[in-house]
Short mmCIF file of C-alpha atoms in Angstrom, two decimals:
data_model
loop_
_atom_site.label_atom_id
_atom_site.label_comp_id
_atom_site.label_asym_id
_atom_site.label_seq_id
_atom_site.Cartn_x
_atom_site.Cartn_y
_atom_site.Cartn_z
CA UNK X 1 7.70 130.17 107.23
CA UNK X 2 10.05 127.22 106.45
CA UNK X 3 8.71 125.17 103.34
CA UNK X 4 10.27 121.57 103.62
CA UNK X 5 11.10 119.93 99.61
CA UNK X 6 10.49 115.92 99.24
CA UNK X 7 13.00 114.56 97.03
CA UNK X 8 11.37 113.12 93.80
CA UNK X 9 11.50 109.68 92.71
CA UNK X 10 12.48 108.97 89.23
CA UNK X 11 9.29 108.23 86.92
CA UNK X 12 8.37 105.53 85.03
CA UNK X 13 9.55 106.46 81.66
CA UNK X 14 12.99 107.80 83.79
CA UNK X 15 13.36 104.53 84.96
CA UNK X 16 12.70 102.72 82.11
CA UNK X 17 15.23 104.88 80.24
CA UNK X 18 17.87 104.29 83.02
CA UNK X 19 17.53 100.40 82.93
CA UNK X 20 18.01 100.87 78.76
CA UNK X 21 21.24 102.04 78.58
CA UNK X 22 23.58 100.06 77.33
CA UNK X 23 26.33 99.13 80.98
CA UNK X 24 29.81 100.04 80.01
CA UNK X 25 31.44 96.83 78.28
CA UNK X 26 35.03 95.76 79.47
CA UNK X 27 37.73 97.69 77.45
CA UNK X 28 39.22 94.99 74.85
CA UNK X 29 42.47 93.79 75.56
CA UNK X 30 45.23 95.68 73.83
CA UNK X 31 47.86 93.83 71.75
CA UNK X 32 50.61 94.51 74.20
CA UNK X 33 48.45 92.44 76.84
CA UNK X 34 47.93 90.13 74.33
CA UNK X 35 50.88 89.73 73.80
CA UNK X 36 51.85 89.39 77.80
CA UNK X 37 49.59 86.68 78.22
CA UNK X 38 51.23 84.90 75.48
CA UNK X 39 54.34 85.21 76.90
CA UNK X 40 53.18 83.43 80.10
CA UNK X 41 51.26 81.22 78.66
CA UNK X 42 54.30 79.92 76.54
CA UNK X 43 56.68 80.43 79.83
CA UNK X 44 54.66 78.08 82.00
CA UNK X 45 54.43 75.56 79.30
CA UNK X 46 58.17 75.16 79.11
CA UNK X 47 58.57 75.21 82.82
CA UNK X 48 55.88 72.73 83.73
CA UNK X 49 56.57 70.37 80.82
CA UNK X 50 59.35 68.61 82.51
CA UNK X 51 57.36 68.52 85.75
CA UNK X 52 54.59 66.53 83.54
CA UNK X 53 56.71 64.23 82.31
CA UNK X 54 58.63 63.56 85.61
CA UNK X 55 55.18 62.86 86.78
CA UNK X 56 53.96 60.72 83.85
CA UNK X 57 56.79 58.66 83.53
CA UNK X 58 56.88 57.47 86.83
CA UNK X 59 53.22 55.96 86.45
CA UNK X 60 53.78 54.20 82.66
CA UNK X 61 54.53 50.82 82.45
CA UNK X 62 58.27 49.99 81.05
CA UNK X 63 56.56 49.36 77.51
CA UNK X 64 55.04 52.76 77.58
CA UNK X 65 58.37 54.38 78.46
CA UNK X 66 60.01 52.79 75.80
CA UNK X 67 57.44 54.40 73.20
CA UNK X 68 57.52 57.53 74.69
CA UNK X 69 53.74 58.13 74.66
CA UNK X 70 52.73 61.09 76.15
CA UNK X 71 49.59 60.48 76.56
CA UNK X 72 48.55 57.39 78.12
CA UNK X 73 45.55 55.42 78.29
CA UNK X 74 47.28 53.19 81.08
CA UNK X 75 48.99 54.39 84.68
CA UNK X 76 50.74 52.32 87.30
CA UNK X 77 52.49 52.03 90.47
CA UNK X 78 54.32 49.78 89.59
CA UNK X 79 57.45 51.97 89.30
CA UNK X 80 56.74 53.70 93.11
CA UNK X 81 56.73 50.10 94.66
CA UNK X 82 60.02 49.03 93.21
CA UNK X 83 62.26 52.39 93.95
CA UNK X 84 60.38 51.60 97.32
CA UNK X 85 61.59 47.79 97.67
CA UNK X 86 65.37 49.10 96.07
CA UNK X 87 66.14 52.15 98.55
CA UNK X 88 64.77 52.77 102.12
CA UNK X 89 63.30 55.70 100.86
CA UNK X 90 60.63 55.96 104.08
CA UNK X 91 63.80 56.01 106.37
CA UNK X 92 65.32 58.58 104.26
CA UNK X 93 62.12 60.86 104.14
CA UNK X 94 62.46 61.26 107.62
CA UNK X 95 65.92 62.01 107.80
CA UNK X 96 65.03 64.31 105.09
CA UNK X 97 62.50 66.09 107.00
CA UNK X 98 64.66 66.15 110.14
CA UNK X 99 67.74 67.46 108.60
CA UNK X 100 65.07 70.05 106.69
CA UNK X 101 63.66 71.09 109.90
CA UNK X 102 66.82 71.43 112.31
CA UNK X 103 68.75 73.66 109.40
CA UNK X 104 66.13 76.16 108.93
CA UNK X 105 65.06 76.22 112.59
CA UNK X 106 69.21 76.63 113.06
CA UNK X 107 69.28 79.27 110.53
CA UNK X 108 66.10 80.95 111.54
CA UNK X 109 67.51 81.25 114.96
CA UNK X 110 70.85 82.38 114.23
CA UNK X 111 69.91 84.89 111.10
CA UNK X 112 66.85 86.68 113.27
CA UNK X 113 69.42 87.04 116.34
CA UNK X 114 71.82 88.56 113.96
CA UNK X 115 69.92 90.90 111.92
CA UNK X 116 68.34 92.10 114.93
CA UNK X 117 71.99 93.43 116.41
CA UNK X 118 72.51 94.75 113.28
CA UNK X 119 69.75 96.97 112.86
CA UNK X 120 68.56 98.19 116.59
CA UNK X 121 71.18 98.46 118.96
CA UNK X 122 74.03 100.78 118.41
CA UNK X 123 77.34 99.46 118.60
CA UNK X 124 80.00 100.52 116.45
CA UNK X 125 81.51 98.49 113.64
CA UNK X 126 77.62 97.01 113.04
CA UNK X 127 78.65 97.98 109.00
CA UNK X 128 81.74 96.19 109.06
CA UNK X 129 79.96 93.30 110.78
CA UNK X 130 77.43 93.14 108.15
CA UNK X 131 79.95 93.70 105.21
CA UNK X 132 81.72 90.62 106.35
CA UNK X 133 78.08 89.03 106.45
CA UNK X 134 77.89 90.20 102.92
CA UNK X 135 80.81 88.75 102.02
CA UNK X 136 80.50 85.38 102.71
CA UNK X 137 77.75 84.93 100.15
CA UNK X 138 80.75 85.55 97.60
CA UNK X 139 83.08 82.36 99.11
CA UNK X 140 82.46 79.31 97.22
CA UNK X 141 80.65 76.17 98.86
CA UNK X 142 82.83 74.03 97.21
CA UNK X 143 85.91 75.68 99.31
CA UNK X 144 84.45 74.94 102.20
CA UNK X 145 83.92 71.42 102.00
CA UNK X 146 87.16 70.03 103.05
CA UNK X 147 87.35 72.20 106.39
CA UNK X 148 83.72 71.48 107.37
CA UNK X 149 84.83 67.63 106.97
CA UNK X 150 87.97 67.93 109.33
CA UNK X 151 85.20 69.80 111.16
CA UNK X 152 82.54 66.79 111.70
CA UNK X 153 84.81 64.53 111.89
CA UNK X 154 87.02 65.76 114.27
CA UNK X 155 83.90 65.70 116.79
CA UNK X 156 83.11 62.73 115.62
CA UNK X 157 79.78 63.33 114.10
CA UNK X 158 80.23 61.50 111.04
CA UNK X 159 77.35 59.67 109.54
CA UNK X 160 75.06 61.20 111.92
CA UNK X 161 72.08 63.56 111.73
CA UNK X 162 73.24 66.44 113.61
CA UNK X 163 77.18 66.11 111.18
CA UNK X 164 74.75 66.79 108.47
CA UNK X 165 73.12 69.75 109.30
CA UNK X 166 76.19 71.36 111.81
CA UNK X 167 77.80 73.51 108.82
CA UNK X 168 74.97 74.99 108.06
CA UNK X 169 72.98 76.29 110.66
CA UNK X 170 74.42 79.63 109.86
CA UNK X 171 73.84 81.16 106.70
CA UNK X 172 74.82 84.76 105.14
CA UNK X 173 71.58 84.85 102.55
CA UNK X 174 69.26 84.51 106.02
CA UNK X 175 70.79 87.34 107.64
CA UNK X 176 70.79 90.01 104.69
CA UNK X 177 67.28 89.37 104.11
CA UNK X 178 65.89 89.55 106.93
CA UNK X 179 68.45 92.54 108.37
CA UNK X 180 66.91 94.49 105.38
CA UNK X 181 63.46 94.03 106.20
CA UNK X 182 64.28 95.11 109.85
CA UNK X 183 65.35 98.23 108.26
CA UNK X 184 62.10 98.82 107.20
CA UNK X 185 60.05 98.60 110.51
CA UNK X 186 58.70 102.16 112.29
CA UNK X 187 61.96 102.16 115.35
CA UNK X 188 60.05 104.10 117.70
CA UNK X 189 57.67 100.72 118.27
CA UNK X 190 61.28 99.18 119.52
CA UNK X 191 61.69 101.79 121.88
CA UNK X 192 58.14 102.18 123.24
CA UNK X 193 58.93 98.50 123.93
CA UNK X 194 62.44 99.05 125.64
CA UNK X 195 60.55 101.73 127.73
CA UNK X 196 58.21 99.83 128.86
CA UNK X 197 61.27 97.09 129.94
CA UNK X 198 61.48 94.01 127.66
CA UNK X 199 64.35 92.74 127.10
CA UNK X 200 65.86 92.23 123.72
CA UNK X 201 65.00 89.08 123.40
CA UNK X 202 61.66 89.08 124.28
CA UNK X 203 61.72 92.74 121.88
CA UNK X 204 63.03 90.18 119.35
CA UNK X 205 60.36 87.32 119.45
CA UNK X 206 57.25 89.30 120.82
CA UNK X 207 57.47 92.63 118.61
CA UNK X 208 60.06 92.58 115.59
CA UNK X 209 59.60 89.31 114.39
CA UNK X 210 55.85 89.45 114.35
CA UNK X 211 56.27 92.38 112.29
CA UNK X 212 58.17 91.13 109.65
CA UNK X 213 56.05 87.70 109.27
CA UNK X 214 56.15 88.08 105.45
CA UNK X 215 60.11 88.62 104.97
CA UNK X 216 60.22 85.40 107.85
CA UNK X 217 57.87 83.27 105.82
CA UNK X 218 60.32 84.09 103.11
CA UNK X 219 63.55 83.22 105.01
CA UNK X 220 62.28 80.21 106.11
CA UNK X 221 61.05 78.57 102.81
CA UNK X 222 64.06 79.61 101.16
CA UNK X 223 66.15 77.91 104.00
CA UNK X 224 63.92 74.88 103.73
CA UNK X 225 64.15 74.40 100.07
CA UNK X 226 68.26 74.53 100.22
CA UNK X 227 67.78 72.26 103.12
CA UNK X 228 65.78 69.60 101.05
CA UNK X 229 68.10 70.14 98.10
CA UNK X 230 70.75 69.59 99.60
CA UNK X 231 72.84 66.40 97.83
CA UNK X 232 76.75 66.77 97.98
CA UNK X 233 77.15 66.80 101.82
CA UNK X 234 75.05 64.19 103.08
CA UNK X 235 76.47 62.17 100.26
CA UNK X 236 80.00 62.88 101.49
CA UNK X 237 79.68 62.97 105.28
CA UNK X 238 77.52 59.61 105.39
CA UNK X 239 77.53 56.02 105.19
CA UNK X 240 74.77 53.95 105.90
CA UNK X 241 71.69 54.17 103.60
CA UNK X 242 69.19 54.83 106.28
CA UNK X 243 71.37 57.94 107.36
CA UNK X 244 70.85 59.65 103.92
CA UNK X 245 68.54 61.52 102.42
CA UNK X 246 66.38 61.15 99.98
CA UNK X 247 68.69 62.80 96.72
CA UNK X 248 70.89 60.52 97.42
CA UNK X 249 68.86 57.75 97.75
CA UNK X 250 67.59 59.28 93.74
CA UNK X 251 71.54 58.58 93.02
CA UNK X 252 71.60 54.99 94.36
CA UNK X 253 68.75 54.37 91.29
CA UNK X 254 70.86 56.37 89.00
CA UNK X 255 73.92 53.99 89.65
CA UNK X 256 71.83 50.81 89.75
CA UNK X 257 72.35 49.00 86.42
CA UNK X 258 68.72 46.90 86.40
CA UNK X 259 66.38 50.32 87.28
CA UNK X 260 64.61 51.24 84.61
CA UNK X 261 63.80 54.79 83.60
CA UNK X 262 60.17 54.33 85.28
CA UNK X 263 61.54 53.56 88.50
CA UNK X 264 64.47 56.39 88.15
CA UNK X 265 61.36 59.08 87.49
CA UNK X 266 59.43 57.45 90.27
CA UNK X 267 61.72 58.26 93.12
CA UNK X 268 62.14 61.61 91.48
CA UNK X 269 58.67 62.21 91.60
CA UNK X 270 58.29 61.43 95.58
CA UNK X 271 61.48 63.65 95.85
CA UNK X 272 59.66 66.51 93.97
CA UNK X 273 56.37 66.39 95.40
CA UNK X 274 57.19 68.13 99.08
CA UNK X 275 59.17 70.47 97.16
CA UNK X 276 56.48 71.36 94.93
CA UNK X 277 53.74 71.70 97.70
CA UNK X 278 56.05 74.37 99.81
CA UNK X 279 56.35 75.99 96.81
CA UNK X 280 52.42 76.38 96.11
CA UNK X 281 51.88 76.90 99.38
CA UNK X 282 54.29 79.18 100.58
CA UNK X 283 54.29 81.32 97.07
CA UNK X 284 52.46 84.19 98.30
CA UNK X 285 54.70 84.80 101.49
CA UNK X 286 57.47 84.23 99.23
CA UNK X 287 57.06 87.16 96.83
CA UNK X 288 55.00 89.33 99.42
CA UNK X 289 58.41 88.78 102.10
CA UNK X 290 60.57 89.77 98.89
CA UNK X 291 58.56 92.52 97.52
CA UNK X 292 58.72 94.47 101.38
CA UNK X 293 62.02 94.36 101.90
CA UNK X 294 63.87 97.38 100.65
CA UNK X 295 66.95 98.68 101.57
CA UNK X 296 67.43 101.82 103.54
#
């Protein structure tokens, strides 16, 4: 004889005892994080003032500038129409964004094929190879300007698009990172794919690189931002206004003796503002990419 139990529902006054106890309040915060949030609160302040008043200047009117107000009752454009009228600054926003994308698509290229021979196949003298890599990230830029000017000119690529971004469409920082976070990818997935006969560049494109999206992501926004940055060698290498970009185009309002300080932050602010968005934007993949790649 099998005797079969119900389970019990919780009374009324169980119930009503249940739905009186107090629910477990957050813990308080603790000096130390207190103290943290302090710290970053004061941190960002400092960091994003200048950013504020790059911004804010470049909409006050030239009284306001010369009061200093901070916090004005009156913005402009005035200041973004006259850098506009003094330097071609559309022409050199697409340079900008030309010589951006060729370098890091150049680097990209060149860094992924790189770090890939350095990790999977095996070849010897792949650790001197990448020592030399290494290496390079010690030599000064500065003493390499005068042989990647005999360089460009020599081919006669001066004040052209492709003699500004030629130099650099290798870079050492590229290939470390990403060689590192090829380090940390399972190897037998490269050799199920061998096996099964693809090639090493299709192993490359199709199976390592989609692996290490994050650490790409990062390569490629750090690669972009030095692109964008970039100031001494399109100043030096070109001639014509509407070949440069657009920091040197801010220099050209530097040098010019009737700007005023409104139309100086202007152009810095449409300088800023790309740089700013890929930064926002691309923050996550640029700390995730960082934070996976570790060293074997």
């Amino acid at each position: 004889m099998t005797v079969t139990t119900t389970p019990t529902r919780p009374t009324v006054t169980e119930a009503t005892a249940a739905a009186r106890r107090p629910r477990r309040s957050r813990p308080p915060l603790r000096a130390r994080d207190m103290v943290r949030w302090l710290w970053l609160v004061v941190l960002t302040a400092v960091i994003g003032f200048p950013v504020y008043v790059t911004l804010l200047t470049g909409l006050l009117s030239p009284q306001d500038v010369a009061h200093g107000t901070l916090l004005p009752t009156r913005l402009t454009l005035d200041n973004f129409r006259e850098a506009l009228r003094n330097v071609p600054f559309g022409q050199q926003y697409v340079v900008s964004v030309l010589v951006t994308a060729l370098q890091t698509g150049g680097q990209l290229l060149t860094s992924s094929l790189a770090a890939y021979a350095l990790v999977f196949p095996r070849w010897r003298g792949r650790a001197v190879a990448f020592a030399v890599i290494v290496a390079t990230l010690a030599i000064p830029g500065e003493s390499l300007v005068i042989p990647n000017y005999e360089l460009v000119t020599g081919l006669g690529l001066r004040d052209s698009l492709l003699g500004i971004t030629l130099p650099f469409l290798a870079a050492g920082y590229p290939v470390f990172l990403l060689r590192q976070a090829f380090l940390t990818l399972p190897r037998e997935v490269w050799e199920a794919a061998r096996l099964d006969g693809c090639g090493d560049l299709r192993c490359l494109f199709l199976v390592v690189l989609p692996m290490a999206r994050p650490q790409v992501t990062a390569a490629t926004l750090w690669s972009a931002l030095a692109a964008w940055n970039g100031y001494f060698w399109p100043l030096l290498i070109t001639d014509s206004p509407d070949r440069r970009t657009v920091q040197v185009g801010i220099s050209q309002l530097v040098n010019a003796e009737s700007t005023s300080p409104g139309v100086i932050y202007a152009g810095t602010t449409l300088v800023l503002l790309p740089t700013l968005l890929l930064v926002i934007v691309g923050q996550r993949f640029l700390l995730r990419g960082l934070a996976r790649t570790s060293p074997r």
